[in-house]
Short mmCIF file of C-alpha atoms in Angstrom, two decimals:
data_model
loop_
_atom_site.label_atom_id
_atom_site.label_comp_id
_atom_site.label_asym_id
_atom_site.label_seq_id
_atom_site.Cartn_x
_atom_site.Cartn_y
_atom_site.Cartn_z
CA MET P 152 123.21 57.74 72.24
CA ALA P 153 123.30 60.79 74.41
CA MET P 154 121.05 60.01 77.52
CA ASN P 155 122.77 61.42 80.65
CA GLY P 156 123.58 65.12 79.91
CA GLY P 157 124.85 64.57 76.42
CA VAL P 158 127.85 62.60 76.92
CA THR P 159 128.07 59.02 75.51
CA TRP P 160 130.91 56.85 76.87
CA ARG P 161 131.14 53.82 74.44
CA ARG P 162 134.34 52.14 75.41
CA THR P 163 133.40 48.43 75.53
CA GLU P 164 134.14 45.82 73.03
CA LYS P 165 130.43 45.53 72.27
CA ILE P 166 129.90 46.87 68.94
CA ASP P 167 126.33 46.80 67.24
CA GLY P 168 124.96 44.11 69.30
CA PHE P 169 127.71 41.60 68.84
CA ASN P 170 130.16 40.76 71.47
CA PHE P 171 133.34 41.48 69.83
CA SER P 172 136.86 41.12 71.16
CA PRO P 173 139.04 42.56 68.77
CA THR P 174 142.55 41.53 68.90
CA ASP P 175 143.62 44.83 67.34
CA THR P 176 141.59 47.21 69.47
CA ALA P 177 144.75 49.47 69.48
CA GLU P 178 144.47 49.91 65.75
CA GLU P 179 140.71 50.61 65.82
CA VAL P 180 140.34 54.54 65.10
CA HIS P 181 138.61 56.23 68.10
CA VAL P 182 136.83 59.11 67.10
CA LEU P 183 135.29 61.89 69.19
CA ALA P 184 132.23 63.23 67.51
CA VAL P 185 131.01 66.68 68.58
CA ASP P 186 127.33 67.74 67.44
CA ASP P 187 124.63 69.45 69.38
CA SER P 188 122.11 68.00 66.97
CA LEU P 189 120.76 64.74 68.39
CA VAL P 190 119.77 63.46 64.77
CA ASP P 191 123.22 64.25 63.45
CA ARG P 192 124.96 62.77 66.44
CA LYS P 193 122.87 59.48 65.70
CA VAL P 194 123.82 59.67 61.97
CA ILE P 195 127.67 60.38 62.39
CA GLU P 196 127.83 57.81 65.18
CA ARG P 197 126.57 55.13 62.97
CA LEU P 198 128.48 56.33 59.91
CA LEU P 199 131.63 55.91 61.95
CA ARG P 200 130.77 52.55 63.61
CA ILE P 201 129.90 51.11 60.28
CA SER P 202 133.39 52.18 59.25
CA SER P 203 134.78 50.30 62.01
CA CYS P 204 135.65 53.15 64.16
CA LYS P 205 135.21 53.52 68.10
CA VAL P 206 132.98 56.45 68.64
CA THR P 207 132.45 58.89 71.55
CA ALA P 208 129.79 61.37 70.85
CA VAL P 209 129.16 64.37 72.83
CA ASP P 210 127.01 67.30 72.42
CA SER P 211 129.03 70.26 73.06
CA GLY P 212 132.70 71.57 72.52
CA ILE P 213 132.90 72.02 76.40
CA ARG P 214 132.02 68.42 76.86
CA ALA P 215 134.59 67.42 74.19
CA LEU P 216 137.32 69.17 76.21
CA GLN P 217 136.07 67.68 79.36
CA PHE P 218 136.46 64.25 77.85
CA LEU P 219 139.75 64.99 76.62
CA GLY P 220 140.67 66.35 80.15
CA LEU P 221 141.26 69.75 78.59
CA ASP P 222 138.76 71.62 80.52
CA GLU P 223 139.74 74.55 82.54
CA GLU P 224 138.77 73.26 85.94
CA LYS P 225 141.51 70.71 85.72
CA ASN P 226 143.96 73.04 84.52
CA ASN P 227 146.19 70.52 82.95
CA ASP P 228 146.99 69.73 79.52
CA GLY P 229 145.52 66.21 79.55
CA PHE P 230 146.92 62.97 78.61
CA ASN P 231 145.77 61.40 75.42
CA ASP P 232 145.45 58.07 77.36
CA LEU P 233 141.89 57.98 75.87
CA LYS P 234 143.68 57.56 72.58
CA VAL P 235 141.53 59.79 70.54
CA ASP P 236 142.60 59.42 66.94
CA LEU P 237 140.25 61.72 65.30
CA ILE P 238 137.77 64.74 66.31
CA ILE P 239 135.11 65.39 64.16
CA THR P 240 132.91 68.57 64.90
CA ASP P 241 130.18 70.54 63.87
CA TYR P 242 131.01 74.17 63.28
CA CYS P 243 127.77 75.93 64.35
CA MET P 244 127.22 75.15 67.95
CA PRO P 245 125.78 77.16 70.67
CA GLY P 246 128.30 78.10 73.54
CA MET P 247 131.80 76.82 71.78
CA THR P 248 131.82 76.76 68.16
CA GLY P 249 133.64 74.00 66.41
CA TYR P 250 136.31 76.51 65.18
CA GLU P 251 136.96 77.56 68.74
CA LEU P 252 137.05 73.79 69.87
CA LEU P 253 139.60 73.33 67.10
CA LYS P 254 141.99 76.35 68.26
CA LYS P 255 141.73 74.82 71.82
CA VAL P 256 142.87 71.41 70.40
CA LYS P 257 145.55 72.89 68.48
CA GLU P 258 146.76 75.09 71.37
CA SER P 259 147.22 71.92 73.41
CA SER P 260 150.76 70.22 73.12
CA VAL P 261 149.22 66.81 74.00
CA PHE P 262 146.29 66.92 71.56
CA ARG P 263 147.16 69.22 68.73
CA GLU P 264 148.50 66.17 66.61
CA ILE P 265 144.86 64.91 66.57
CA PRO P 266 143.39 65.43 63.37
CA VAL P 267 140.36 67.80 63.59
CA VAL P 268 137.69 67.62 60.86
CA ILE P 269 134.94 70.24 60.69
CA MET P 270 131.45 69.64 59.57
CA SER P 271 129.08 72.48 58.52
CA SER P 272 125.87 72.74 56.66
CA GLU P 273 126.95 76.19 55.51
CA ASN P 274 129.40 76.16 52.51
CA VAL P 275 131.23 79.29 53.11
CA LEU P 276 134.67 79.64 51.70
CA ALA P 277 135.86 82.08 54.32
CA ARG P 278 134.78 79.79 56.95
CA ILE P 279 136.49 76.82 55.19
CA ASP P 280 139.80 78.75 54.94
CA ARG P 281 139.70 79.83 58.57
CA CYS P 282 139.28 76.35 59.59
CA LEU P 283 142.00 74.98 57.42
CA GLU P 284 144.32 77.94 58.51
CA GLU P 285 143.62 76.89 62.11
CA GLY P 286 144.81 73.53 61.37
CA ALA P 287 141.68 71.59 60.56
CA GLU P 288 142.56 68.52 58.45
CA ALA P 289 139.25 68.59 56.39
CA PHE P 290 136.08 70.33 56.13
CA ILE P 291 132.92 68.42 55.32
CA VAL P 292 129.76 69.95 54.00
CA LYS P 293 126.65 68.38 55.54
CA PRO P 294 124.75 66.15 55.27
CA VAL P 295 127.72 63.70 56.01
CA LYS P 296 127.76 60.67 53.82
CA LEU P 297 129.44 57.31 54.14
CA SER P 298 131.94 58.23 51.41
CA ASP P 299 133.03 61.36 53.43
CA VAL P 300 133.62 59.18 56.54
CA LYS P 301 135.56 56.56 54.71
CA ARG P 302 137.81 59.26 53.21
CA ILE P 303 138.66 60.81 56.35
CA LYS P 304 139.19 57.43 58.06
CA ASP P 305 141.80 56.76 55.38
CA TYR P 306 143.42 59.94 56.02
CA THR P 307 143.55 59.33 59.60
CA THR P 308 145.07 56.03 59.30
CA ARG P 309 147.75 57.42 57.12
CA GLU P 310 148.69 60.09 59.70
CA PHE P 311 148.56 57.38 62.29
CA ARG P 312 150.97 55.17 60.75
CA ALA P 313 153.44 57.94 59.59
CA GLY P 314 154.07 58.40 63.24
CA GLU P 315 156.95 60.97 63.44
CA GLY P 316 157.51 60.76 59.70
CA GLU P 317 157.72 63.21 57.08
CA GLU P 318 153.92 63.05 56.45
CA LYS P 319 153.06 64.28 59.78
CA GLU P 320 155.60 66.85 59.83
CA ARG P 321 154.32 68.33 56.71
CA SER P 322 150.94 68.35 57.78
CA ARG P 323 151.77 69.95 61.06
CA LYS P 324 153.54 72.77 59.01
CA GLY P 325 150.34 73.22 57.06
CA ILE P 326 151.82 72.52 53.75
CA ASN P 327 149.82 69.63 53.09
CA LYS P 328 148.91 69.55 49.61
CA ARG P 329 147.21 66.30 49.42
CA LYS P 330 144.45 66.32 46.87
CA LEU P 331 142.39 63.14 47.07
CA ARG P 332 140.21 63.93 43.99
CA ASP P 333 140.31 66.52 41.14
CA SER P 334 136.86 65.48 39.53
CA PHE P 335 134.23 68.14 39.73
CA ASP P 336 131.60 65.72 37.96
CA ASP P 337 129.34 66.00 40.97
CA LEU P 338 129.19 69.73 40.99
CA SER P 339 125.72 70.50 39.93
CA PRO P 340 123.35 73.27 40.66
CA SER P 341 120.82 73.09 43.74
CA PRO P 342 118.24 70.68 42.51
CA SER P 343 120.63 67.73 42.73
CA PRO P 344 119.79 64.94 44.99
CA SER P 345 122.51 65.75 47.36
CA PRO P 346 124.91 68.56 47.66
CA PRO P 347 128.67 67.82 46.90
CA SER P 348 130.62 67.60 49.93
CA ILE P 349 133.48 69.88 48.58
CA LEU P 350 136.32 70.84 50.78
CA PHE P 351 138.58 73.03 49.03
CA PRO P 352 139.00 76.90 49.60
CA SER P 353 139.81 79.26 46.70
CA PRO P 354 143.19 80.63 46.61
CA SER P 355 142.10 84.04 47.64
CA PRO P 356 139.17 84.45 49.94
CA SER P 357 136.70 86.45 47.76
CA PRO P 358 134.18 88.54 49.24
CA THR P 359 131.54 85.94 50.34
CA PRO P 360 128.19 86.76 51.91
CA PRO P 361 128.12 85.51 55.48
CA GLN P 362 125.39 83.10 55.04
CA SER P 363 125.75 81.56 51.55
CA GLN P 364 122.85 79.31 50.73
CA SER P 365 123.74 78.16 47.22
CA PRO P 366 127.13 76.61 47.43
CA SER P 367 127.56 74.90 44.00
CA PRO P 368 127.76 77.85 41.74
CA SER P 369 130.46 79.77 43.44
CA LEU P 370 132.61 76.52 44.03
CA ALA P 371 132.24 75.74 40.27
CA SER P 372 133.76 78.89 39.32
CA ALA P 373 136.56 78.85 41.78
CA PRO P 374 139.97 78.66 40.30
CA SER P 375 140.35 74.97 40.82
CA SER P 376 143.26 73.77 38.39
CA PRO P 377 144.96 70.47 39.48
CA SER P 378 148.29 72.03 39.79
CA PRO P 379 149.62 72.42 43.43
CA LEU P 380 148.59 75.61 44.95
CA ASP P 381 151.33 77.49 46.35
CA SER P 382 149.55 79.39 49.17
CA PRO P 383 151.38 79.02 52.72
CA THR P 384 147.82 77.84 53.80
CA ARG P 385 147.20 74.31 53.90
CA ARG P 386 144.89 73.32 50.86
CA LEU P 387 142.97 70.11 51.17
CA LYS P 388 140.81 69.27 48.29
CA MET P 389 138.34 66.35 48.58
CA THR P 390 135.53 65.88 46.05
CA ILE P 391 133.01 63.23 46.96
CA SER P 392 131.24 61.70 44.11
CA GLU P 393 129.77 58.62 45.29
CA MET H 75 99.06 40.15 50.68
CA GLU H 76 102.13 37.92 50.08
CA VAL H 77 105.70 39.16 50.80
CA GLY H 78 106.39 39.75 47.28
CA GLN H 79 103.74 41.95 46.67
CA MET H 80 104.36 43.96 49.61
CA GLN H 81 108.06 44.28 48.72
CA ARG H 82 107.01 45.52 45.36
CA ARG H 83 104.62 47.98 46.90
CA LEU H 84 107.33 49.31 49.06
CA VAL H 85 109.69 49.64 46.33
CA ASP H 86 107.13 51.74 44.30
CA TYR H 87 106.10 53.78 47.20
CA THR H 88 109.72 54.67 48.10
CA LYS H 89 110.49 55.64 44.29
CA THR H 90 107.33 57.81 44.29
CA LEU H 91 108.84 59.73 47.37
CA PHE H 92 111.86 60.23 45.52
CA MET H 93 110.25 61.46 42.34
CA GLU H 94 108.06 63.87 44.05
CA GLY H 95 111.10 65.36 45.90
CA PHE H 96 109.95 64.52 49.48
CA LEU H 97 113.06 62.52 50.01
CA ASP H 98 116.67 62.75 48.53
CA ALA H 99 119.79 60.86 48.35
CA GLN H 100 120.59 61.33 51.90
CA PHE H 101 117.56 59.02 52.82
CA LEU H 102 119.23 56.43 50.62
CA GLN H 103 122.40 56.81 52.89
CA LEU H 104 120.34 56.13 55.97
CA GLN H 105 118.84 53.17 54.60
CA GLN H 106 122.35 51.92 53.68
CA LEU H 107 123.34 52.20 57.29
CA GLN H 108 120.64 49.82 58.50
CA ASP H 109 121.62 46.18 58.38
CA GLU H 110 120.99 43.04 60.50
CA SER H 111 123.15 44.27 63.31
CA ASN H 112 121.16 47.61 63.35
CA PRO H 113 117.87 46.83 61.96
CA ASP H 114 115.85 49.78 63.35
CA PHE H 115 118.28 52.34 62.59
CA VAL H 116 116.03 54.24 60.03
CA VAL H 117 113.12 54.22 62.39
CA GLU H 118 115.24 55.51 65.27
CA VAL H 119 116.81 58.32 63.31
CA VAL H 120 113.34 59.31 61.75
CA SER H 121 111.86 59.20 65.26
CA LEU H 122 114.37 61.49 66.62
CA PHE H 123 113.84 63.82 63.62
CA PHE H 124 109.97 63.94 64.37
CA ASP H 125 110.52 64.71 68.05
CA ASP H 126 113.20 67.19 67.17
CA SER H 127 111.02 68.92 64.58
CA GLU H 128 108.00 68.99 66.57
CA LYS H 129 109.72 70.84 69.35
CA LEU H 130 111.23 73.22 66.80
CA LEU H 131 108.00 74.07 65.15
CA ASN H 132 106.64 74.74 68.55
CA ASP H 133 109.47 76.97 69.47
CA LEU H 134 109.04 78.83 66.03
CA SER H 135 105.19 79.52 66.50
CA MET H 136 106.12 80.92 69.85
CA ALA H 137 108.73 83.01 68.75
CA LEU H 138 106.96 84.49 65.70
CA ASP H 139 103.99 85.14 68.10
CA GLN H 140 105.85 87.64 70.29
CA PRO H 141 105.28 91.37 69.99
CA ASN H 142 108.88 92.09 68.97
CA VAL H 143 110.12 89.26 67.06
CA ASP H 144 113.56 88.09 67.72
CA PHE H 145 114.72 87.21 64.35
CA LYS H 146 117.95 85.87 65.36
CA LYS H 147 116.23 83.38 67.59
CA VAL H 148 113.97 82.43 64.76
CA ASP H 149 116.65 81.81 62.44
CA ALA H 150 118.65 79.75 64.99
CA HIS H 151 115.71 77.34 65.06
CA VAL H 152 115.12 77.31 61.31
CA HIS H 153 118.85 76.54 60.98
CA GLN H 154 118.47 73.68 63.40
CA LEU H 155 115.49 72.20 61.38
CA LYS H 156 117.24 72.81 58.10
CA GLY H 157 120.11 70.77 59.41
CA SER H 158 118.12 67.78 60.75
CA SER H 159 115.92 67.67 57.74
CA SER H 160 119.15 67.73 55.48
CA SER H 161 120.71 64.85 57.57
CA ILE H 162 117.67 62.44 57.07
CA GLY H 163 116.93 63.58 53.57
CA ALA H 164 113.57 65.38 53.87
CA GLN H 165 114.40 67.55 50.97
CA ARG H 166 111.06 69.66 50.88
CA VAL H 167 111.47 70.62 54.60
CA LYS H 168 114.87 71.46 54.01
CA ASN H 169 113.99 73.62 51.10
CA ALA H 170 111.27 75.36 53.01
CA CYS H 171 113.68 76.15 55.74
CA ILE H 172 116.15 77.58 53.17
CA ALA H 173 113.41 79.95 52.02
CA PHE H 174 112.47 80.60 55.54
CA ARG H 175 115.96 81.76 56.43
CA ASN H 176 116.22 84.44 53.55
CA PHE H 177 113.03 85.89 54.97
CA CYS H 178 114.48 85.98 58.34
CA GLU H 179 117.49 87.74 57.17
CA GLU H 180 114.93 90.52 55.73
CA GLN H 181 113.11 90.53 59.07
CA ASN H 182 109.85 90.21 57.15
CA ILE H 183 107.20 89.17 59.77
CA ASP H 184 104.45 88.27 57.04
CA ALA H 185 106.62 86.52 54.83
CA THR H 186 108.19 84.60 57.78
CA LEU H 187 104.76 83.64 59.25
CA ARG H 188 103.78 82.17 55.82
CA CYS H 189 107.21 80.34 55.70
CA LEU H 190 106.30 78.66 59.04
CA GLN H 191 103.25 77.60 57.58
CA GLN H 192 104.94 76.18 54.54
CA VAL H 193 107.60 74.27 56.63
CA LYS H 194 104.71 72.87 58.84
CA HIS H 195 102.87 71.79 55.80
CA GLU H 196 106.05 70.08 54.32
CA TYR H 197 106.94 68.51 57.65
CA TYR H 198 103.65 67.00 58.05
CA LEU H 199 103.51 65.57 54.66
CA VAL H 200 106.73 64.03 55.07
CA LYS H 201 106.02 62.67 58.30
CA ASN H 202 102.96 60.98 56.96
CA LYS H 203 104.95 59.46 54.03
CA LEU H 204 107.77 58.34 56.08
CA GLU H 205 105.31 56.64 58.69
CA THR H 206 103.64 54.93 55.84
CA LEU H 207 106.93 53.77 54.30
CA LEU H 208 108.29 52.47 57.68
CA ARG H 209 104.91 50.69 58.27
CA LEU H 210 105.22 48.94 54.92
CA GLU H 211 108.66 47.95 55.85
CA GLN H 212 107.38 46.51 59.32
CA GLN H 213 104.81 44.61 57.60
CA ILE H 214 107.33 42.98 55.44
CA VAL H 215 109.64 42.11 58.09
CA ALA H 216 106.73 40.82 60.26
CA ALA H 217 105.63 38.52 57.46
CA GLY H 218 109.24 37.11 57.32
CA GLY H 219 110.59 39.07 54.36
CA SER H 220 113.62 41.30 53.97
CA ILE H 221 113.29 44.92 53.00
CA PRO H 222 114.44 45.22 49.48
CA ALA H 223 117.18 48.03 48.64
CA THR H 224 116.32 51.01 47.05
CA GLU H 225 117.82 51.26 43.78
CA MET H 226 117.61 54.77 42.44
CA GLY H 227 120.24 55.24 39.78
CA PHE H 228 121.26 58.60 40.78
#
């Protein structure tokens, strides 16, 4: 919980009230979560912990960079001795947006390999595309659910284990055509219990109003055949239907 | 009242809240995140939501009370409220915020004032309902029972 200026340092082995000495701490995924909303931070922290991740939650992009050691004052490129395995950040934040944070991370030679996931309550295709093009691994539409976290965690672990392998190489070049689900069963108009967390961009960014409030219909009509997309931009398709 | 009765009452009450649209599936998510190791998770998140919302509603009242309303600021506050209500599953508050933002875009002062009233109304309703729900849960736990999982069939 953010108490002292929005930075939460949770690096002990005490997890959820139990004294826990994991023998495989090194394998536990360490996630840096960035969100200016206290409510959302609490939720994402819990979602990640329950998914067996170590979590550091901060309330701004600046603090995230400070935590990584990438802030301007230090004027160094940092070291990933904190072993951050994944960064999950809100898009809309005062000061530095999630997009700007993403760019800073991808500009760093030390940290650019860390997968960055963007969360946003606004399901704007242009925004999604922009983030994916800048190197985001995935884009989650809020509210974030357990199934979203499980999916990105799997994704991280795969990257993690691939090491210098082909998979990592491909994702770095941005031709990751991983498609996790093709089903659009949960694409339903607004009065559904929860909005689908769909993360796929359309092949060509159609003129989208800047603040689109009704995500589902436009996504439903986006060309979304299961065949591999041949755009040079990374396409990542995730549909969550739990 | 014995535990079984209390549990049934809770289940029925929760179901009503879903039926009436006060809560949506995201609230179920929160409940699923609560367990023996984190028995107060829902209470904690909901409390944060209450604090956050009350502050935002205050800010909104002030912002709309200005001679020259800064609609960007108003919109920013509504955006935040929409986000947090969405994160806890307070569906009617969230929907009221969506409507509110549309009128902010139009810079319609009368409509936005009405929206503020509507959001406040929905907020206080859901606050009341959630407090009731959480109180029922508390009573069950105090009586030695466990909180039954909400089965909805979405």
